[in-house]
């Protein structure tokens, strides 16, 4: 049976970094508070020329280089993002133009921090129907542009970056084994980022109060742990895999305490969780593919090892995926 296998990865972080110490100049906070509550030490912040599509294209170039493919070999480009350069065209179309991937069709996926896993799931369905396809899936964000740098409740959490991978069909049993995705729109108000207000006064929402990220931190925390735990249990059942067989868990990198709590609930060895949020903060849809690329380049992903991804984000959206590397 053919499976959708990741054959190349890449990532790109903007050059500029903001430390916890830097943040103390703008808001009433401290390195100690941020470190103990979140685990985050620094985050990368983009400047002109490092728009979401540019970061995404750079990550894609690295993934292409790893596979030896040319941009023209790509059939589909999927970009998971909540911070595209423009509302229209999609970020994926801008990436297509940057790469010169003229044989592909391109579109964005918006599932907030779960977007990359949603994108992988969509790619898998295409590959199931045609294993010859080469599909580029990217998670890319510039959340710095949607962060209220005067709000200490949120500005310490987020960062910019992009990660990419290329999937194609493979007969060996390696690739995506199972995935389970969820959403619950009833909870949309607990984590949200409004766009520009409608210019049609009839349609303008009465609750529009700026386009920054807003969240109910404690509620998000509780749902994130509970939902990811359930998604992991369900996907392991579907894949007929025990948690002990998982060699590495690459979760969405939101907060160290969420990950510790998740590890306790799942009964998974903490050492088996890949964590890089101390360097990048929460990069939303980019967090899993950046971690995946780092783990890959560090040699942490061994051929045929079972790998688990899990995610949670605005919507709420959440899910989990098992892959044989
Ligand atoms: N520095 C210093 N003090 C702060 C800061 C800060 N940066 N931010 C908030 N505080 C204060 C609050 O004002 C509050 O003060 P008060 O008691 O005088 O009112 C106090 O710290 C405690 O605030 P809480 O919100 O209760 O702190 P909590 O321990 O819940 O930690 C946090 C807050 C880190 C946001 C936590 O709720 C959390 O991690 N939630 C998950 C949110 C998350 O990760 N969101 C990312 C998007 S969703 C996702 O990607 C999964």
mmCIF file of C-alpha atoms and ligand atoms in Angstrom:
data_model
loop_
_atom_site.group_PDB
_atom_site.id
_atom_site.type_symbol
_atom_site.label_atom_id
_atom_site.label_comp_id
_atom_site.label_asym_id
_atom_site.label_seq_id
_atom_site.Cartn_x
_atom_site.Cartn_y
_atom_site.Cartn_z
ATOM 1 C CA UNK A 1 0.000 0.000 0.000
ATOM 2 C CA UNK A 2 1.220 3.453 -0.882
ATOM 3 C CA UNK A 3 1.547 6.068 1.850
ATOM 4 C CA UNK A 4 2.242 9.804 1.826
ATOM 5 C CA UNK A 5 5.863 10.083 2.929
ATOM 6 C CA UNK A 6 7.825 13.184 3.893
ATOM 7 C CA UNK A 7 10.944 13.169 1.732
ATOM 8 C CA UNK A 8 12.386 16.591 2.553
ATOM 9 C CA UNK A 9 12.125 19.288 5.212
ATOM 10 C CA UNK A 10 13.205 22.906 5.576
ATOM 11 C CA UNK A 11 12.742 25.907 7.840
ATOM 12 C CA UNK A 12 13.421 29.610 7.983
ATOM 13 C CA UNK A 13 13.539 32.030 10.895
ATOM 14 C CA UNK A 14 13.822 35.797 10.515
ATOM 15 C CA UNK A 15 17.218 37.154 11.574
ATOM 16 C CA UNK A 16 15.976 39.470 14.349
ATOM 17 C CA UNK A 17 15.365 38.156 17.865
ATOM 18 C CA UNK A 18 13.546 39.584 20.874
ATOM 19 C CA UNK A 19 14.659 38.323 24.287
ATOM 20 C CA UNK A 20 12.626 38.280 27.498
ATOM 21 C CA UNK A 21 14.932 41.049 28.703
ATOM 22 C CA UNK A 22 13.968 43.173 25.664
ATOM 23 C CA UNK A 23 10.287 42.710 26.534
ATOM 24 C CA UNK A 24 10.810 44.127 30.023
ATOM 25 C CA UNK A 25 11.475 47.507 28.353
ATOM 26 C CA UNK A 26 8.001 47.538 26.771
ATOM 27 C CA UNK A 27 5.717 45.845 29.302
ATOM 28 C CA UNK A 28 5.656 45.114 33.028
ATOM 29 C CA UNK A 29 7.123 41.598 32.967
ATOM 30 C CA UNK A 30 10.299 39.700 33.813
ATOM 31 C CA UNK A 31 12.478 36.952 32.390
ATOM 32 C CA UNK A 32 11.605 34.894 35.474
ATOM 33 C CA UNK A 33 7.805 35.214 34.940
ATOM 34 C CA UNK A 34 7.982 34.377 31.231
ATOM 35 C CA UNK A 35 10.401 31.479 31.710
ATOM 36 C CA UNK A 36 8.498 29.801 34.527
ATOM 37 C CA UNK A 37 5.003 30.332 33.032
ATOM 38 C CA UNK A 38 5.859 29.551 29.405
ATOM 39 C CA UNK A 39 9.415 28.186 28.966
ATOM 40 C CA UNK A 40 10.074 30.821 26.294
ATOM 41 C CA UNK A 41 13.402 32.714 26.301
ATOM 42 C CA UNK A 42 13.554 34.342 22.856
ATOM 43 C CA UNK A 43 11.439 34.664 19.732
ATOM 44 C CA UNK A 44 12.296 35.730 16.169
ATOM 45 C CA UNK A 45 10.608 38.818 14.745
ATOM 46 C CA UNK A 46 10.443 39.612 11.026
ATOM 47 C CA UNK A 47 11.273 42.901 9.300
ATOM 48 C CA UNK A 48 10.685 44.192 5.751
ATOM 49 C CA UNK A 49 11.616 41.538 3.210
ATOM 50 C CA UNK A 50 10.737 38.762 5.667
ATOM 51 C CA UNK A 51 6.994 38.629 4.986
ATOM 52 C CA UNK A 52 5.186 35.328 5.577
ATOM 53 C CA UNK A 53 5.476 34.324 1.903
ATOM 54 C CA UNK A 54 9.237 35.028 1.864
ATOM 55 C CA UNK A 55 9.890 32.963 4.991
ATOM 56 C CA UNK A 56 7.689 30.227 3.534
ATOM 57 C CA UNK A 57 9.538 30.236 0.212
ATOM 58 C CA UNK A 58 12.948 30.054 1.926
ATOM 59 C CA UNK A 59 11.817 27.075 4.011
ATOM 60 C CA UNK A 60 10.496 25.458 0.818
ATOM 61 C CA UNK A 61 13.815 25.988 -1.010
ATOM 62 C CA UNK A 62 15.599 24.078 1.745
ATOM 63 C CA UNK A 63 13.087 21.240 1.556
ATOM 64 C CA UNK A 64 13.461 21.096 -2.238
ATOM 65 C CA UNK A 65 17.247 21.000 -1.868
ATOM 66 C CA UNK A 66 16.994 18.050 0.534
ATOM 67 C CA UNK A 67 14.896 16.077 -1.946
ATOM 68 C CA UNK A 68 16.886 17.060 -5.047
ATOM 69 C CA UNK A 69 13.611 18.137 -6.690
ATOM 70 C CA UNK A 70 13.150 21.284 -8.737
ATOM 71 C CA UNK A 71 10.307 23.737 -8.085
ATOM 72 C CA UNK A 72 8.768 22.641 -11.413
ATOM 73 C CA UNK A 73 8.394 19.102 -9.979
ATOM 74 C CA UNK A 74 5.797 20.291 -7.441
ATOM 75 C CA UNK A 75 2.147 19.518 -8.209
ATOM 76 C CA UNK A 76 0.437 21.143 -5.211
ATOM 77 C CA UNK A 77 1.455 23.858 -2.728
ATOM 78 C CA UNK A 78 -0.457 24.118 0.559
ATOM 79 C CA UNK A 79 0.391 26.896 3.003
ATOM 80 C CA UNK A 80 -1.025 26.773 6.526
ATOM 81 C CA UNK A 81 -1.135 30.304 7.903
ATOM 82 C CA UNK A 82 -3.274 32.804 9.789
ATOM 83 C CA UNK A 83 -0.948 35.663 8.820
ATOM 84 C CA UNK A 84 -0.822 35.665 5.000
ATOM 85 C CA UNK A 85 0.735 38.728 3.322
ATOM 86 C CA UNK A 86 -2.670 39.520 1.814
ATOM 87 C CA UNK A 87 -6.223 38.219 2.074
ATOM 88 C CA UNK A 88 -6.124 37.627 -1.678
ATOM 89 C CA UNK A 89 -4.166 36.126 -3.346
ATOM 90 C CA UNK A 90 -3.336 33.297 -0.990
ATOM 91 C CA UNK A 91 0.099 33.043 0.563
ATOM 92 C CA UNK A 92 0.493 29.763 -1.354
ATOM 93 C CA UNK A 93 0.149 31.600 -4.692
ATOM 94 C CA UNK A 94 2.846 34.088 -3.628
ATOM 95 C CA UNK A 95 5.100 31.163 -2.668
ATOM 96 C CA UNK A 96 4.419 29.550 -6.046
ATOM 97 C CA UNK A 97 5.514 32.774 -7.750
ATOM 98 C CA UNK A 98 8.642 33.096 -5.533
ATOM 99 C CA UNK A 99 9.682 29.533 -6.296
ATOM 100 C CA UNK A 100 8.648 29.528 -9.960
ATOM 101 C CA UNK A 101 6.656 26.347 -9.258
ATOM 102 C CA UNK A 102 4.538 26.834 -12.333
ATOM 103 C CA UNK A 103 3.247 23.253 -12.623
ATOM 104 C CA UNK A 104 1.555 23.390 -9.228
ATOM 105 C CA UNK A 105 -1.791 24.671 -8.018
ATOM 106 C CA UNK A 106 -1.689 26.454 -4.697
ATOM 107 C CA UNK A 107 -4.004 27.283 -1.811
ATOM 108 C CA UNK A 108 -3.960 28.211 1.888
ATOM 109 C CA UNK A 109 -5.357 26.356 4.880
ATOM 110 C CA UNK A 110 -6.534 28.265 7.951
ATOM 111 C CA UNK A 111 -6.715 26.095 11.046
ATOM 112 C CA UNK A 112 -4.593 28.358 13.277
ATOM 113 C CA UNK A 113 -1.899 26.457 15.190
ATOM 114 C CA UNK A 114 -3.284 23.156 13.849
ATOM 115 C CA UNK A 115 -2.925 24.300 10.237
ATOM 116 C CA UNK A 116 0.201 22.340 9.348
ATOM 117 C CA UNK A 117 -1.256 19.021 10.507
ATOM 118 C CA UNK A 118 -4.484 19.833 8.636
ATOM 119 C CA UNK A 119 -2.324 20.566 5.561
ATOM 120 C CA UNK A 120 -0.510 17.235 5.871
ATOM 121 C CA UNK A 121 -3.869 15.483 6.142
ATOM 122 C CA UNK A 122 -5.148 17.160 2.959
ATOM 123 C CA UNK A 123 -1.905 16.302 1.132
ATOM 124 C CA UNK A 124 -2.252 12.678 2.198
ATOM 125 C CA UNK A 125 -5.722 12.459 0.640
ATOM 126 C CA UNK A 126 -4.391 13.759 -2.692
ATOM 127 C CA UNK A 127 -1.493 11.306 -2.588
ATOM 128 C CA UNK A 128 -3.868 8.446 -1.778
ATOM 129 C CA UNK A 129 -5.628 9.164 -5.055
ATOM 130 C CA UNK A 130 -2.381 9.699 -6.996
ATOM 131 C CA UNK A 131 0.892 8.520 -5.371
ATOM 132 C CA UNK A 132 2.977 10.222 -8.087
ATOM 133 C CA UNK A 133 2.117 13.705 -6.821
ATOM 134 C CA UNK A 134 4.789 15.871 -5.158
ATOM 135 C CA UNK A 135 3.132 18.101 -2.569
ATOM 136 C CA UNK A 136 4.741 20.971 -0.684
ATOM 137 C CA UNK A 137 3.145 21.672 2.710
ATOM 138 C CA UNK A 138 4.292 24.767 4.597
ATOM 139 C CA UNK A 139 3.406 26.302 7.945
ATOM 140 C CA UNK A 140 4.390 29.978 7.986
ATOM 141 C CA UNK A 141 3.538 32.925 10.218
ATOM 142 C CA UNK A 142 4.471 36.493 11.034
ATOM 143 C CA UNK A 143 2.431 36.821 14.213
ATOM 144 C CA UNK A 144 4.534 39.833 15.272
ATOM 145 C CA UNK A 145 2.259 41.934 13.043
ATOM 146 C CA UNK A 146 -0.832 40.786 14.936
ATOM 147 C CA UNK A 147 0.599 40.964 18.436
ATOM 148 C CA UNK A 148 -0.300 43.833 20.743
ATOM 149 C CA UNK A 149 3.177 44.661 22.035
ATOM 150 C CA UNK A 150 1.594 46.572 24.921
ATOM 151 C CA UNK A 151 -0.366 43.566 26.180
ATOM 152 C CA UNK A 152 1.840 41.482 28.477
ATOM 153 C CA UNK A 153 -0.730 38.680 28.506
ATOM 154 C CA UNK A 154 0.001 37.872 24.851
ATOM 155 C CA UNK A 155 3.122 39.656 23.547
ATOM 156 C CA UNK A 156 5.514 37.370 25.427
ATOM 157 C CA UNK A 157 4.140 34.237 23.759
ATOM 158 C CA UNK A 158 4.457 34.528 19.993
ATOM 159 C CA UNK A 159 7.150 34.501 17.308
ATOM 160 C CA UNK A 160 7.649 34.432 13.521
ATOM 161 C CA UNK A 161 8.994 31.663 11.273
ATOM 162 C CA UNK A 162 8.258 29.014 8.664
ATOM 163 C CA UNK A 163 8.737 25.292 8.176
ATOM 164 C CA UNK A 164 8.141 23.174 5.094
ATOM 165 C CA UNK A 165 8.050 19.590 3.948
ATOM 166 C CA UNK A 166 7.566 17.752 0.669
ATOM 167 C CA UNK A 167 5.442 14.617 0.463
ATOM 168 C CA UNK A 168 5.155 11.981 -2.202
ATOM 169 C CA UNK A 169 3.766 8.443 -2.444
ATOM 170 C CA UNK A 170 5.865 5.494 -1.262
ATOM 171 C CA UNK A 171 5.169 1.750 -1.214
ATOM 172 C CA UNK A 172 7.500 0.769 1.662
ATOM 173 C CA UNK A 173 5.016 1.362 4.500
ATOM 174 C CA UNK A 174 6.792 4.564 5.495
ATOM 175 C CA UNK A 175 4.693 7.747 5.638
ATOM 176 C CA UNK A 176 1.462 8.907 7.269
ATOM 177 C CA UNK A 177 -0.143 5.975 9.096
ATOM 178 C CA UNK A 178 -3.200 7.667 10.610
ATOM 179 C CA UNK A 179 -4.557 11.073 11.487
ATOM 180 C CA UNK A 180 -7.449 12.428 13.501
ATOM 181 C CA UNK A 181 -8.622 16.019 13.208
ATOM 182 C CA UNK A 182 -11.215 17.931 15.209
ATOM 183 C CA UNK A 183 -12.714 21.385 15.611
ATOM 184 C CA UNK A 184 -15.309 23.038 17.823
ATOM 185 C CA UNK A 185 -16.444 26.445 16.588
ATOM 186 C CA UNK A 186 -18.569 26.991 19.681
ATOM 187 C CA UNK A 187 -15.352 27.926 21.481
ATOM 188 C CA UNK A 188 -14.135 30.450 18.903
ATOM 189 C CA UNK A 189 -14.257 33.341 21.334
ATOM 190 C CA UNK A 190 -11.577 31.921 23.641
ATOM 191 C CA UNK A 191 -8.763 32.453 21.116
ATOM 192 C CA UNK A 192 -9.180 34.772 18.175
ATOM 193 C CA UNK A 193 -7.642 37.315 15.853
ATOM 194 C CA UNK A 194 -10.107 39.478 13.919
ATOM 195 C CA UNK A 195 -9.241 40.651 10.410
ATOM 196 C CA UNK A 196 -9.846 44.137 9.047
ATOM 197 C CA UNK A 197 -13.384 45.328 9.852
ATOM 198 C CA UNK A 198 -15.935 44.982 7.062
ATOM 199 C CA UNK A 199 -16.321 48.154 4.960
ATOM 200 C CA UNK A 200 -19.996 47.223 4.560
ATOM 201 C CA UNK A 201 -21.502 48.824 7.643
ATOM 202 C CA UNK A 202 -24.341 46.282 7.525
ATOM 203 C CA UNK A 203 -21.847 43.460 7.960
ATOM 204 C CA UNK A 204 -19.428 45.078 10.400
ATOM 205 C CA UNK A 205 -19.406 43.003 13.564
ATOM 206 C CA UNK A 206 -20.409 44.777 16.740
ATOM 207 C CA UNK A 207 -17.756 42.837 18.668
ATOM 208 C CA UNK A 208 -14.847 43.978 16.442
ATOM 209 C CA UNK A 209 -12.263 45.410 18.827
ATOM 210 C CA UNK A 210 -8.998 45.429 16.862
ATOM 211 C CA UNK A 211 -7.097 42.857 14.868
ATOM 212 C CA UNK A 212 -4.729 41.609 17.560
ATOM 213 C CA UNK A 213 -4.558 38.110 18.997
ATOM 214 C CA UNK A 214 -6.804 37.762 22.025
ATOM 215 C CA UNK A 215 -7.184 34.774 24.277
ATOM 216 C CA UNK A 216 -8.501 33.459 27.531
ATOM 217 C CA UNK A 217 -5.156 31.946 28.569
ATOM 218 C CA UNK A 218 -6.332 29.631 31.345
ATOM 219 C CA UNK A 219 -9.208 28.191 29.300
ATOM 220 C CA UNK A 220 -6.921 27.682 26.306
ATOM 221 C CA UNK A 221 -4.453 25.882 28.551
ATOM 222 C CA UNK A 222 -7.083 23.449 29.891
ATOM 223 C CA UNK A 223 -8.663 22.694 26.525
ATOM 224 C CA UNK A 224 -5.262 22.295 24.846
ATOM 225 C CA UNK A 225 -4.156 19.554 27.229
ATOM 226 C CA UNK A 226 -7.504 17.747 27.288
ATOM 227 C CA UNK A 227 -8.088 17.902 23.534
ATOM 228 C CA UNK A 228 -4.579 16.857 22.499
ATOM 229 C CA UNK A 229 -4.689 13.973 24.963
ATOM 230 C CA UNK A 230 -7.946 12.691 23.457
ATOM 231 C CA UNK A 231 -6.732 13.167 19.878
ATOM 232 C CA UNK A 232 -3.550 11.229 20.608
ATOM 233 C CA UNK A 233 -5.507 8.374 22.196
ATOM 234 C CA UNK A 234 -7.816 8.216 19.172
ATOM 235 C CA UNK A 235 -5.059 8.305 16.550
ATOM 236 C CA UNK A 236 -3.008 5.654 18.361
ATOM 237 C CA UNK A 237 -6.083 3.399 18.373
ATOM 238 C CA UNK A 238 -6.630 4.014 14.649
ATOM 239 C CA UNK A 239 -2.983 3.293 13.910
ATOM 240 C CA UNK A 240 -2.955 0.226 16.227
ATOM 241 C CA UNK A 241 0.142 1.657 17.912
ATOM 242 C CA UNK A 242 1.006 1.788 21.644
ATOM 243 C CA UNK A 243 2.357 5.029 23.098
ATOM 244 C CA UNK A 244 5.524 3.101 24.108
ATOM 245 C CA UNK A 245 6.239 2.443 20.422
ATOM 246 C CA UNK A 246 6.424 6.165 19.638
ATOM 247 C CA UNK A 247 10.056 7.268 19.298
ATOM 248 C CA UNK A 248 9.439 11.021 19.144
ATOM 249 C CA UNK A 249 6.459 13.294 19.824
ATOM 250 C CA UNK A 250 6.569 16.626 17.996
ATOM 251 C CA UNK A 251 3.775 18.737 19.489
ATOM 252 C CA UNK A 252 2.670 22.268 18.686
ATOM 253 C CA UNK A 253 5.102 24.445 20.634
ATOM 254 C CA UNK A 254 2.853 26.732 22.693
ATOM 255 C CA UNK A 255 3.949 26.505 26.277
ATOM 256 C CA UNK A 256 6.263 24.248 28.291
ATOM 257 C CA UNK A 257 3.645 23.701 31.010
ATOM 258 C CA UNK A 258 1.084 22.517 28.450
ATOM 259 C CA UNK A 259 3.656 20.010 27.168
ATOM 260 C CA UNK A 260 4.607 18.798 30.659
ATOM 261 C CA UNK A 261 0.963 18.324 31.544
ATOM 262 C CA UNK A 262 0.344 16.533 28.241
ATOM 263 C CA UNK A 263 3.303 14.208 28.888
ATOM 264 C CA UNK A 264 1.871 13.338 32.340
ATOM 265 C CA UNK A 265 -1.597 12.654 30.926
ATOM 266 C CA UNK A 266 -0.260 10.516 28.065
ATOM 267 C CA UNK A 267 2.271 8.653 30.184
ATOM 268 C CA UNK A 268 4.983 9.366 27.614
ATOM 269 C CA UNK A 269 8.615 9.843 28.567
ATOM 270 C CA UNK A 270 9.338 13.592 28.694
ATOM 271 C CA UNK A 271 12.645 12.962 26.827
ATOM 272 C CA UNK A 272 10.626 11.709 23.868
ATOM 273 C CA UNK A 273 9.040 15.139 23.353
ATOM 274 C CA UNK A 274 10.823 17.464 20.958
ATOM 275 C CA UNK A 275 10.869 20.963 22.423
ATOM 276 C CA UNK A 276 12.306 24.127 20.874
ATOM 277 C CA UNK A 277 9.814 26.730 22.084
ATOM 278 C CA UNK A 278 12.484 28.304 24.320
ATOM 279 C CA UNK A 279 14.140 29.641 21.130
ATOM 280 C CA UNK A 280 11.121 30.534 18.991
ATOM 281 C CA UNK A 281 8.036 31.024 21.186
ATOM 282 C CA UNK A 282 4.701 30.008 19.724
ATOM 283 C CA UNK A 283 4.914 30.294 15.919
ATOM 284 C CA UNK A 284 1.382 28.904 15.380
ATOM 285 C CA UNK A 285 1.162 26.850 12.155
ATOM 286 C CA UNK A 286 4.945 27.054 11.722
ATOM 287 C CA UNK A 287 5.851 25.461 15.039
ATOM 288 C CA UNK A 288 5.518 21.774 14.121
ATOM 289 C CA UNK A 289 7.268 21.987 10.722
ATOM 290 C CA UNK A 290 10.150 24.035 12.194
ATOM 291 C CA UNK A 291 10.562 21.399 14.931
ATOM 292 C CA UNK A 292 10.262 18.605 12.381
ATOM 293 C CA UNK A 293 13.029 20.119 10.259
ATOM 294 C CA UNK A 294 15.301 20.675 13.257
ATOM 295 C CA UNK A 295 14.760 17.131 14.514
ATOM 296 C CA UNK A 296 15.433 15.821 11.006
ATOM 297 C CA UNK A 297 18.672 17.784 10.599
ATOM 298 C CA UNK A 298 19.830 16.750 14.098
ATOM 299 C CA UNK A 299 19.410 13.087 13.119
ATOM 300 C CA UNK A 300 16.615 12.532 15.676
ATOM 301 C CA UNK A 301 14.332 11.014 13.010
ATOM 302 C CA UNK A 302 15.462 7.497 12.175
ATOM 303 C CA UNK A 303 14.166 5.532 9.200
ATOM 304 C CA UNK A 304 11.070 3.481 10.120
ATOM 305 C CA UNK A 305 10.708 5.090 13.572
ATOM 306 C CA UNK A 306 7.156 5.911 14.622
ATOM 307 C CA UNK A 307 6.596 9.615 15.062
ATOM 308 C CA UNK A 308 3.625 11.391 16.634
ATOM 309 C CA UNK A 309 2.441 14.938 15.898
ATOM 310 C CA UNK A 310 -0.230 16.728 17.910
ATOM 311 C CA UNK A 311 -1.672 20.201 17.690
ATOM 312 C CA UNK A 312 -4.167 22.630 19.180
ATOM 313 C CA UNK A 313 -5.200 26.125 18.104
ATOM 314 C CA UNK A 314 -7.858 28.751 17.515
ATOM 315 C CA UNK A 315 -11.227 27.601 16.293
ATOM 316 C CA UNK A 316 -10.772 25.569 18.411
ATOM 317 C CA UNK A 317 -8.996 23.127 16.116
ATOM 318 C CA UNK A 318 -6.908 20.170 17.198
ATOM 319 C CA UNK A 319 -5.653 16.801 16.087
ATOM 320 C CA UNK A 320 -2.902 14.197 16.014
ATOM 321 C CA UNK A 321 -1.056 12.176 13.400
ATOM 322 C CA UNK A 322 1.123 9.046 13.421
ATOM 323 C CA UNK A 323 3.877 8.720 10.805
ATOM 324 C CA UNK A 324 6.408 6.026 10.075
ATOM 325 C CA UNK A 325 9.539 7.997 9.203
HETATM 326 N N1 LIG B 1 4.454 39.139 32.923
HETATM 327 C C1 LIG B 1 4.105 39.291 34.216
HETATM 328 N N2 LIG B 1 2.863 39.067 34.660
HETATM 329 C C2 LIG B 1 1.937 38.671 33.774
HETATM 330 C C3 LIG B 1 2.241 38.496 32.415
HETATM 331 C C4 LIG B 1 3.553 38.754 31.998
HETATM 332 N N3 LIG B 1 3.948 38.614 30.726
HETATM 333 N N4 LIG B 1 1.124 38.090 31.770
HETATM 334 C C5 LIG B 1 0.153 38.011 32.691
HETATM 335 N N5 LIG B 1 0.649 38.368 33.897
HETATM 336 C C6 LIG B 1 -0.057 38.452 35.161
HETATM 337 C C7 LIG B 1 -1.543 38.608 35.006
HETATM 338 O O1 LIG B 1 -1.884 39.957 34.752
HETATM 339 C C8 LIG B 1 -2.047 38.124 36.340
HETATM 340 O O2 LIG B 1 -1.910 39.171 37.267
HETATM 341 P P1 LIG B 1 -3.066 39.444 38.349
HETATM 342 O O3 LIG B 1 -3.134 38.183 39.153
HETATM 343 O O4 LIG B 1 -2.541 40.622 39.085
HETATM 344 O O5 LIG B 1 -4.305 39.699 37.565
HETATM 345 C C9 LIG B 1 -1.044 37.044 36.717
HETATM 346 O O6 LIG B 1 0.109 37.240 35.875
HETATM 347 C C10 LIG B 1 -1.561 35.647 36.502
HETATM 348 O O7 LIG B 1 -2.157 35.592 35.218
HETATM 349 P P2 LIG B 1 -2.754 34.259 34.698
HETATM 350 O O8 LIG B 1 -3.356 34.510 33.356
HETATM 351 O O9 LIG B 1 -3.614 33.637 35.729
HETATM 352 O O10 LIG B 1 -1.409 33.390 34.546
HETATM 353 P P3 LIG B 1 -1.267 31.902 34.133
HETATM 354 O O11 LIG B 1 -0.517 31.187 35.170
HETATM 355 O O12 LIG B 1 -2.567 31.320 33.676
HETATM 356 O O13 LIG B 1 -0.319 32.021 32.871
HETATM 357 C C11 LIG B 1 -0.438 31.951 30.475
HETATM 358 C C12 LIG B 1 -0.718 32.756 31.740
HETATM 359 C C13 LIG B 1 1.060 31.751 30.337
HETATM 360 C C14 LIG B 1 -0.966 32.740 29.287
HETATM 361 C C15 LIG B 1 -1.173 30.590 30.590
HETATM 362 O O14 LIG B 1 -2.523 30.764 30.890
HETATM 363 C C16 LIG B 1 -1.038 29.783 29.336
HETATM 364 O O15 LIG B 1 0.000 29.281 29.037
HETATM 365 N N6 LIG B 1 -2.144 29.609 28.605
HETATM 366 C C17 LIG B 1 -2.099 28.967 27.324
HETATM 367 C C18 LIG B 1 -2.119 30.039 26.326
HETATM 368 C C19 LIG B 1 -1.338 29.753 25.093
HETATM 369 O O16 LIG B 1 -0.374 29.026 25.050
HETATM 370 N N7 LIG B 1 -1.793 30.428 24.070
HETATM 371 C C20 LIG B 1 -1.143 30.359 22.810
HETATM 372 C C21 LIG B 1 -2.122 30.274 21.724
HETATM 373 S S1 LIG B 1 -3.015 28.774 21.820
HETATM 374 C C22 LIG B 1 -2.022 27.618 21.397
HETATM 375 O O17 LIG B 1 -1.110 27.810 20.649
HETATM 376 C C23 LIG B 1 -2.287 26.299 21.950
#
